mmCIF file of C-alpha atoms and ligand atoms in Angstrom:
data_model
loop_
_atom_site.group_PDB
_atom_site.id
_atom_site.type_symbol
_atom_site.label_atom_id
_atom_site.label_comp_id
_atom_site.label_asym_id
_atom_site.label_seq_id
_atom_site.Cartn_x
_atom_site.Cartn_y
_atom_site.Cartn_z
ATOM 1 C CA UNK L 95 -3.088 23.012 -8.067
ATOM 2 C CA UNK L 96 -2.514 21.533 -4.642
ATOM 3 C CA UNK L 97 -2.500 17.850 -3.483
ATOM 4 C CA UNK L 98 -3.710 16.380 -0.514
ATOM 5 C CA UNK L 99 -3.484 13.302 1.464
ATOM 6 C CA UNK L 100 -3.890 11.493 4.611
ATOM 7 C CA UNK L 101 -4.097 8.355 6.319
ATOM 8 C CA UNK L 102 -6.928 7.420 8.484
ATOM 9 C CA UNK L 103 -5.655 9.420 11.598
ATOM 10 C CA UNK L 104 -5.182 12.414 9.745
ATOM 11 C CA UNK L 105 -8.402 12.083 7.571
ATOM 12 C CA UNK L 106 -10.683 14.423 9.444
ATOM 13 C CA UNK L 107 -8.168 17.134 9.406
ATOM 14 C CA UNK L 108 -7.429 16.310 5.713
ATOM 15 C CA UNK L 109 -11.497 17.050 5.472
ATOM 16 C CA UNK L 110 -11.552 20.156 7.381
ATOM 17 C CA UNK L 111 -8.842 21.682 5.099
ATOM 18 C CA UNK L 112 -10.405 20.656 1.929
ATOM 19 C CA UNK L 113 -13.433 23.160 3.171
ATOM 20 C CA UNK L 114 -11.279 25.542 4.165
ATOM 21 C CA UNK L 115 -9.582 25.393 0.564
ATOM 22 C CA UNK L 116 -12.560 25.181 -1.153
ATOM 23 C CA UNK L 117 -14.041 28.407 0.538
ATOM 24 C CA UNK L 118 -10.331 29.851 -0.303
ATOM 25 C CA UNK L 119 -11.732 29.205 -3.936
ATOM 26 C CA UNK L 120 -7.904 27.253 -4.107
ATOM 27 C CA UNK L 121 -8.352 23.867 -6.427
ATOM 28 C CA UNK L 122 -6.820 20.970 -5.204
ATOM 29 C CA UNK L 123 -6.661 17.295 -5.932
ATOM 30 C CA UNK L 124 -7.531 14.637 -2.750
ATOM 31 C CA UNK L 125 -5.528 11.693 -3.141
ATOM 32 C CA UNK L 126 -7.288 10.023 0.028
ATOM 33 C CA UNK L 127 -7.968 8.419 2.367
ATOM 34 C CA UNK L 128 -11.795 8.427 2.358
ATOM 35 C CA UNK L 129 -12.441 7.464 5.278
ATOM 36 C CA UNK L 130 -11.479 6.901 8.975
ATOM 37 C CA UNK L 131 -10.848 3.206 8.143
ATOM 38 C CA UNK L 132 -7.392 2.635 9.157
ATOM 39 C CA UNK L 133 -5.165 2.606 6.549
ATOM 40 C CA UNK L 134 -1.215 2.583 6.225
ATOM 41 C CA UNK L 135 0.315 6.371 5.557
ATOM 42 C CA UNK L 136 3.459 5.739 3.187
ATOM 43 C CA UNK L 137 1.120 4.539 0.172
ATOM 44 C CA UNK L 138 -1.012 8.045 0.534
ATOM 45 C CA UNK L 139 2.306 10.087 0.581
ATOM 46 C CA UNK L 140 3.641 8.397 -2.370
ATOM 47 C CA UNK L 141 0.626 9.058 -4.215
ATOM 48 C CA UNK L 142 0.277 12.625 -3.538
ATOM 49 C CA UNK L 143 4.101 13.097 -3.767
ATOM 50 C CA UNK L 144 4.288 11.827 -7.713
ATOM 51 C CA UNK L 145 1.766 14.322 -8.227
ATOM 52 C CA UNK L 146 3.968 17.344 -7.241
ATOM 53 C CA UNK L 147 7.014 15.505 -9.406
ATOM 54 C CA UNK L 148 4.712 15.053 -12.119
ATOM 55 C CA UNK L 149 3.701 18.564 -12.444
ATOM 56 C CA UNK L 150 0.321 17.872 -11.595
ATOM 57 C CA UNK L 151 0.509 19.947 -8.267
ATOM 58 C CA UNK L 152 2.718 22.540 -7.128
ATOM 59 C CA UNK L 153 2.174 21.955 -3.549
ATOM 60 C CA UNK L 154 0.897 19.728 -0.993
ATOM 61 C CA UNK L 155 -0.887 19.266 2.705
ATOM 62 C CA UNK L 156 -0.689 15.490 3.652
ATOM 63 C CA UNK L 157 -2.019 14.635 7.435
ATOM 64 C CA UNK L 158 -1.684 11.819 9.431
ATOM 65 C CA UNK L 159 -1.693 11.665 13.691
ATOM 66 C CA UNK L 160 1.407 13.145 14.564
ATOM 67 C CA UNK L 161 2.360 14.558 10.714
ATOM 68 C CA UNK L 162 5.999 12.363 10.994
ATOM 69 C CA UNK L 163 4.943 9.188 9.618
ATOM 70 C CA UNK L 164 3.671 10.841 6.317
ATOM 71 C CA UNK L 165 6.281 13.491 5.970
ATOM 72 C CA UNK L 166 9.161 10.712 6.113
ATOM 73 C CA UNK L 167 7.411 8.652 3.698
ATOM 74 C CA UNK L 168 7.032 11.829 1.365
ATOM 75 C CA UNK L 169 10.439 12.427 2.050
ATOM 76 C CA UNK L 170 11.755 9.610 0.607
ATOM 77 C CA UNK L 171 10.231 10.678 -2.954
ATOM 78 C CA UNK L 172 12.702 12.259 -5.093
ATOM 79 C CA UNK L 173 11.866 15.871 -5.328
ATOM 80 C CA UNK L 174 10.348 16.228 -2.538
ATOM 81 C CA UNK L 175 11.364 18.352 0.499
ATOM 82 C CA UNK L 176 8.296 17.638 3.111
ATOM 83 C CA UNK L 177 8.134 19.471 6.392
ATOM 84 C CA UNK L 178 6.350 18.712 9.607
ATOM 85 C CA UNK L 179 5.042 21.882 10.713
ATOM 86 C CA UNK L 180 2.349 22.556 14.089
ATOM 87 C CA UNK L 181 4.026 26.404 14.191
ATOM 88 C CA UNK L 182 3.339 29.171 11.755
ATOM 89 C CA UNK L 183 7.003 30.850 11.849
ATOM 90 C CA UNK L 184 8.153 26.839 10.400
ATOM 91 C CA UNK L 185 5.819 26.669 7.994
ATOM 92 C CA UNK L 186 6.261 30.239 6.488
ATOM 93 C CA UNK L 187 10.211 29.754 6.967
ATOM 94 C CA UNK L 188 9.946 26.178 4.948
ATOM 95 C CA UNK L 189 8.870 27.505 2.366
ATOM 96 C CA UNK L 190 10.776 30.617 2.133
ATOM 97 C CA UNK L 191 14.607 29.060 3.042
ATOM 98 C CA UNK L 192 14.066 25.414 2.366
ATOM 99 C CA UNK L 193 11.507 25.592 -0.630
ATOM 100 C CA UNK L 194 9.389 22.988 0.434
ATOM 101 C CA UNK L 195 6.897 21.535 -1.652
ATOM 102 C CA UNK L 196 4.911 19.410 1.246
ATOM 103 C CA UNK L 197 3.359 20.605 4.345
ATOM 104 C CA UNK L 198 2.722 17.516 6.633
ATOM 105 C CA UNK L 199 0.433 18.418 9.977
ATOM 106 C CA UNK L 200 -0.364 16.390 13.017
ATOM 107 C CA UNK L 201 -3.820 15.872 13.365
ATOM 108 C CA UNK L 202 -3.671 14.132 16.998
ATOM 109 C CA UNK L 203 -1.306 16.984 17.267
ATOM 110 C CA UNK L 204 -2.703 20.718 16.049
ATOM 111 C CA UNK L 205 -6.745 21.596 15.631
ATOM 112 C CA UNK L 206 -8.389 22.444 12.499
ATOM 113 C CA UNK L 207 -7.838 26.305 13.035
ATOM 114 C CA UNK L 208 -4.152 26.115 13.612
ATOM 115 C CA UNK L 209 -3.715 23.657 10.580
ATOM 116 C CA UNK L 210 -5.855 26.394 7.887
ATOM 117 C CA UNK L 211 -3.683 29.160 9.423
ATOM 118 C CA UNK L 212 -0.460 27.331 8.663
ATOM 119 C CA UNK L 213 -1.884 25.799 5.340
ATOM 120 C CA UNK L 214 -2.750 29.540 4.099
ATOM 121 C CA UNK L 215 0.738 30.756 5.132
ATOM 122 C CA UNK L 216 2.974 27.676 3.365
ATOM 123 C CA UNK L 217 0.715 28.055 -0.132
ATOM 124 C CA UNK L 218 1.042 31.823 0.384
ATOM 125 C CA UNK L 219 4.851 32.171 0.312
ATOM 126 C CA UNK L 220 7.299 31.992 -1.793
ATOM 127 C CA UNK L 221 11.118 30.320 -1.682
ATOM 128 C CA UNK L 222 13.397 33.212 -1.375
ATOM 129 C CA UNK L 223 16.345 31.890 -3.404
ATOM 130 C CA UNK L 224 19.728 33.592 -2.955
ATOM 131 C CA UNK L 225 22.302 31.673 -0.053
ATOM 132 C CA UNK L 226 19.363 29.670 0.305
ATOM 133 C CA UNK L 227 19.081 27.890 -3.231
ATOM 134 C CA UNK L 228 22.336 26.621 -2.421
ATOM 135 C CA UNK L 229 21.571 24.808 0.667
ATOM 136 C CA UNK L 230 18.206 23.388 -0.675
ATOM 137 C CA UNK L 231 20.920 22.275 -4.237
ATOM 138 C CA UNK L 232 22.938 20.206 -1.221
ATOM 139 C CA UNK L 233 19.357 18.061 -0.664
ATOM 140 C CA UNK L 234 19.377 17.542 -3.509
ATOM 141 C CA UNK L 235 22.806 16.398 -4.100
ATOM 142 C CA UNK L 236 22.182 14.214 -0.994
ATOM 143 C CA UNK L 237 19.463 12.932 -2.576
ATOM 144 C CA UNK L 238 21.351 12.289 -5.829
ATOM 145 C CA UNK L 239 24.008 10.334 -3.572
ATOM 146 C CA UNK L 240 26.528 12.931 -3.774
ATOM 147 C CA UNK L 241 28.933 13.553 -0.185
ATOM 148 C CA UNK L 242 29.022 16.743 0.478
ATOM 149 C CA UNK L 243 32.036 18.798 1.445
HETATM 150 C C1 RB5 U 979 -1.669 5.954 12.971
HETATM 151 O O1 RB5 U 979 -2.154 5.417 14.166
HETATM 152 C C2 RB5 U 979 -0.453 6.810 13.251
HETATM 153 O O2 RB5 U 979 0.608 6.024 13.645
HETATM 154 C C3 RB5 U 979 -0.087 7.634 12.031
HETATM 155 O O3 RB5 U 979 -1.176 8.399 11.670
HETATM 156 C C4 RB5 U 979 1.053 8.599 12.187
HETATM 157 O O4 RB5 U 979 0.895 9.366 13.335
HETATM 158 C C5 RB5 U 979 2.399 8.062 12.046
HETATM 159 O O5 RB5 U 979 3.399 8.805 12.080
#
């Protein structure tokens, strides 16, 4: 199951993925927003977020203008490793060396082709493990308020 979200700047982008995913035949759960009403981003990262930690999703795409507002929000979610991706080398590398679990895309920034393209490759790869499960264990320690080395 994937999660999305957006916030009103990323909501027609969050729409034209939910076609692409649904012609994909890939389920998914759309967290918002509904609309191009303008809306604030952190709320609709948050949401989407505790669905990955809760096990409800595996992955998700969250959208907003530039894709930085939402990933930092998601960011701050414990659990989550979000990346803000408008390349397809970044967001097949995120999820094989830093096992992300959140795609975040620029809609004022990347069109609706580009964005399907990158969403196939992120749900379509898997983390690699090895040296790099040790460097994504360090986020995590960060995030557990560890200092490193
Ligand atoms: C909304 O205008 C815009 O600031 C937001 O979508 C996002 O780009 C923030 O990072």
């Amino acid at each position: 199951m994937i999660v999305l979200a957006s916030d009103h700047a990323g909501y027609p982008l969050k729409e034209e993925i939910k076609k692409h995913l649904t012609e994909q035949g890939v389920a998914f759960i759309d967290c918002g927003t509904d609309s191009p009403a303008s809306v604030d981003y952190a709320a609709f990262a948050q949401k989407a977020c505790l669905k990955i930690t809760s096990g409800e999703a595996a992955l998700g795409v969250l959208c907003c203008g530039t894709g930085v507002g939402i990933s930092m929000a998601a960011n701050k979610v414990k659990g989550i490793r979000a990346a803000c991706c408008s390349d397809y080398f970044s967001a097949k590398y995120t999820r094989l060396h830093n096992d992300a679990n959140v795609l975040c895309m620029g809609a004022r920034v990347i069109g609706a082709g580009l964005a399907c393209e990158l969403v196939d490759v992120f749900l379509s790869t898997d983390f690699e493990g090895g040296r790099h499960q040790r460097r994504v264990d360090q986020i995590t320690a960060i995030e557990n308020g560890e200092i490193l080395g």
